[in-house]
Short mmCIF file of C-alpha atoms in Angstrom, two decimals:
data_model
loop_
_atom_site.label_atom_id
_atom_site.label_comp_id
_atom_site.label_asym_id
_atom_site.label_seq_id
_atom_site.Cartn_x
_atom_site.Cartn_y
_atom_site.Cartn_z
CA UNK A 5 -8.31 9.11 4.01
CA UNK A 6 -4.42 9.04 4.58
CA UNK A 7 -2.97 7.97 1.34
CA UNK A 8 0.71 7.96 0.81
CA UNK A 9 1.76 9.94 -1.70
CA UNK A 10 5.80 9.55 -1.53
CA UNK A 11 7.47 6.91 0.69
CA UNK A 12 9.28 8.09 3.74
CA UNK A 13 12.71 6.14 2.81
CA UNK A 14 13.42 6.55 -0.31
CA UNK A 15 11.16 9.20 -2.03
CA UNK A 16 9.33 7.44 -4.55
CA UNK A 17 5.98 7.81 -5.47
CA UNK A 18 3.63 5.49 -4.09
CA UNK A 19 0.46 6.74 -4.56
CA UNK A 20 -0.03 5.72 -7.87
CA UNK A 21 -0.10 2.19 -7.35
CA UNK A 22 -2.13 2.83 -3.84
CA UNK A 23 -5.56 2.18 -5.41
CA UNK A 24 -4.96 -1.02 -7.07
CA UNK A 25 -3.20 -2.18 -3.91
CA UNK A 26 -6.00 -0.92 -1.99
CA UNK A 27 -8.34 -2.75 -3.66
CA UNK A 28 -6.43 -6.40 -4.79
CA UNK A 29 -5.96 -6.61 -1.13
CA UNK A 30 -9.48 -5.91 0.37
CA UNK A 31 -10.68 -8.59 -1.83
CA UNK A 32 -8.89 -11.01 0.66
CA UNK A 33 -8.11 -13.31 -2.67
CA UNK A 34 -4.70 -12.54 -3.12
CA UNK A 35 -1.46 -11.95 -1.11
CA UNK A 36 -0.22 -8.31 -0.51
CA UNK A 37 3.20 -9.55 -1.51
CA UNK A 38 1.90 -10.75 -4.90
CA UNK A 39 -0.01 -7.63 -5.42
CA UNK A 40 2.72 -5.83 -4.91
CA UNK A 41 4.96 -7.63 -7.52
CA UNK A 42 1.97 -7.58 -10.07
CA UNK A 43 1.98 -3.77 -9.80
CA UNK A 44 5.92 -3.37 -10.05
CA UNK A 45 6.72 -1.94 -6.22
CA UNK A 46 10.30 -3.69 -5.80
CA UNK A 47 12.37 -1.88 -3.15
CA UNK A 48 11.49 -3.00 -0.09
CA UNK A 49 10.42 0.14 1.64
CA UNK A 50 8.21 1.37 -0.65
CA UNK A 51 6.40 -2.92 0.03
CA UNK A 52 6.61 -1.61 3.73
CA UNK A 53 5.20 1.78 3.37
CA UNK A 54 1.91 0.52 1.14
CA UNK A 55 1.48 -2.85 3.92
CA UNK A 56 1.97 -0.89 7.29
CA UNK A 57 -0.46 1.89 5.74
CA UNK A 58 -2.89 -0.65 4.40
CA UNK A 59 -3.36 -2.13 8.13
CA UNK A 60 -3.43 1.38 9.52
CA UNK A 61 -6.17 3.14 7.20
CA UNK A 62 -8.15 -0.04 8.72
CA UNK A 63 -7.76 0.89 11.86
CA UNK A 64 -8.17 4.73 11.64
CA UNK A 65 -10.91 5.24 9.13
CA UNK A 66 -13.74 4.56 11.21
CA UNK A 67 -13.13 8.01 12.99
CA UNK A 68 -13.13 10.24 10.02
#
């Protein structure tokens, strides 16, 4: 599965807090944007880079 490991902007790594995001999120419960503040992801382009990938591993996994 595409995970990001860095984000495209600024360079940090992302892919440590992919997996709880991953998760939080699929449960449906809570809201991405809370998730991402529980987990510590403050600049906003790293936010985009975990949402926009969460809605496209969605989308593409089914063909792996």
């Amino acid at each position: 599965m595409m995970v990001p490991v860095r984000c495209f902007t600024c360079g940090n790594v992302v892919a440590e807090h992919w997996e709880a995001f991953d998760e939080r999120a699929n449960e449906g419960d809570e809201d991405p944007e809370k998730v991402l503040d529980d987990l510590g992801v403050d600049r906003y382009c790293c936010r985009r880079m975990l949402v926009s990938h969460k809605d496209l591993v969605d989308v593409v996994s089914p063909y792996q």
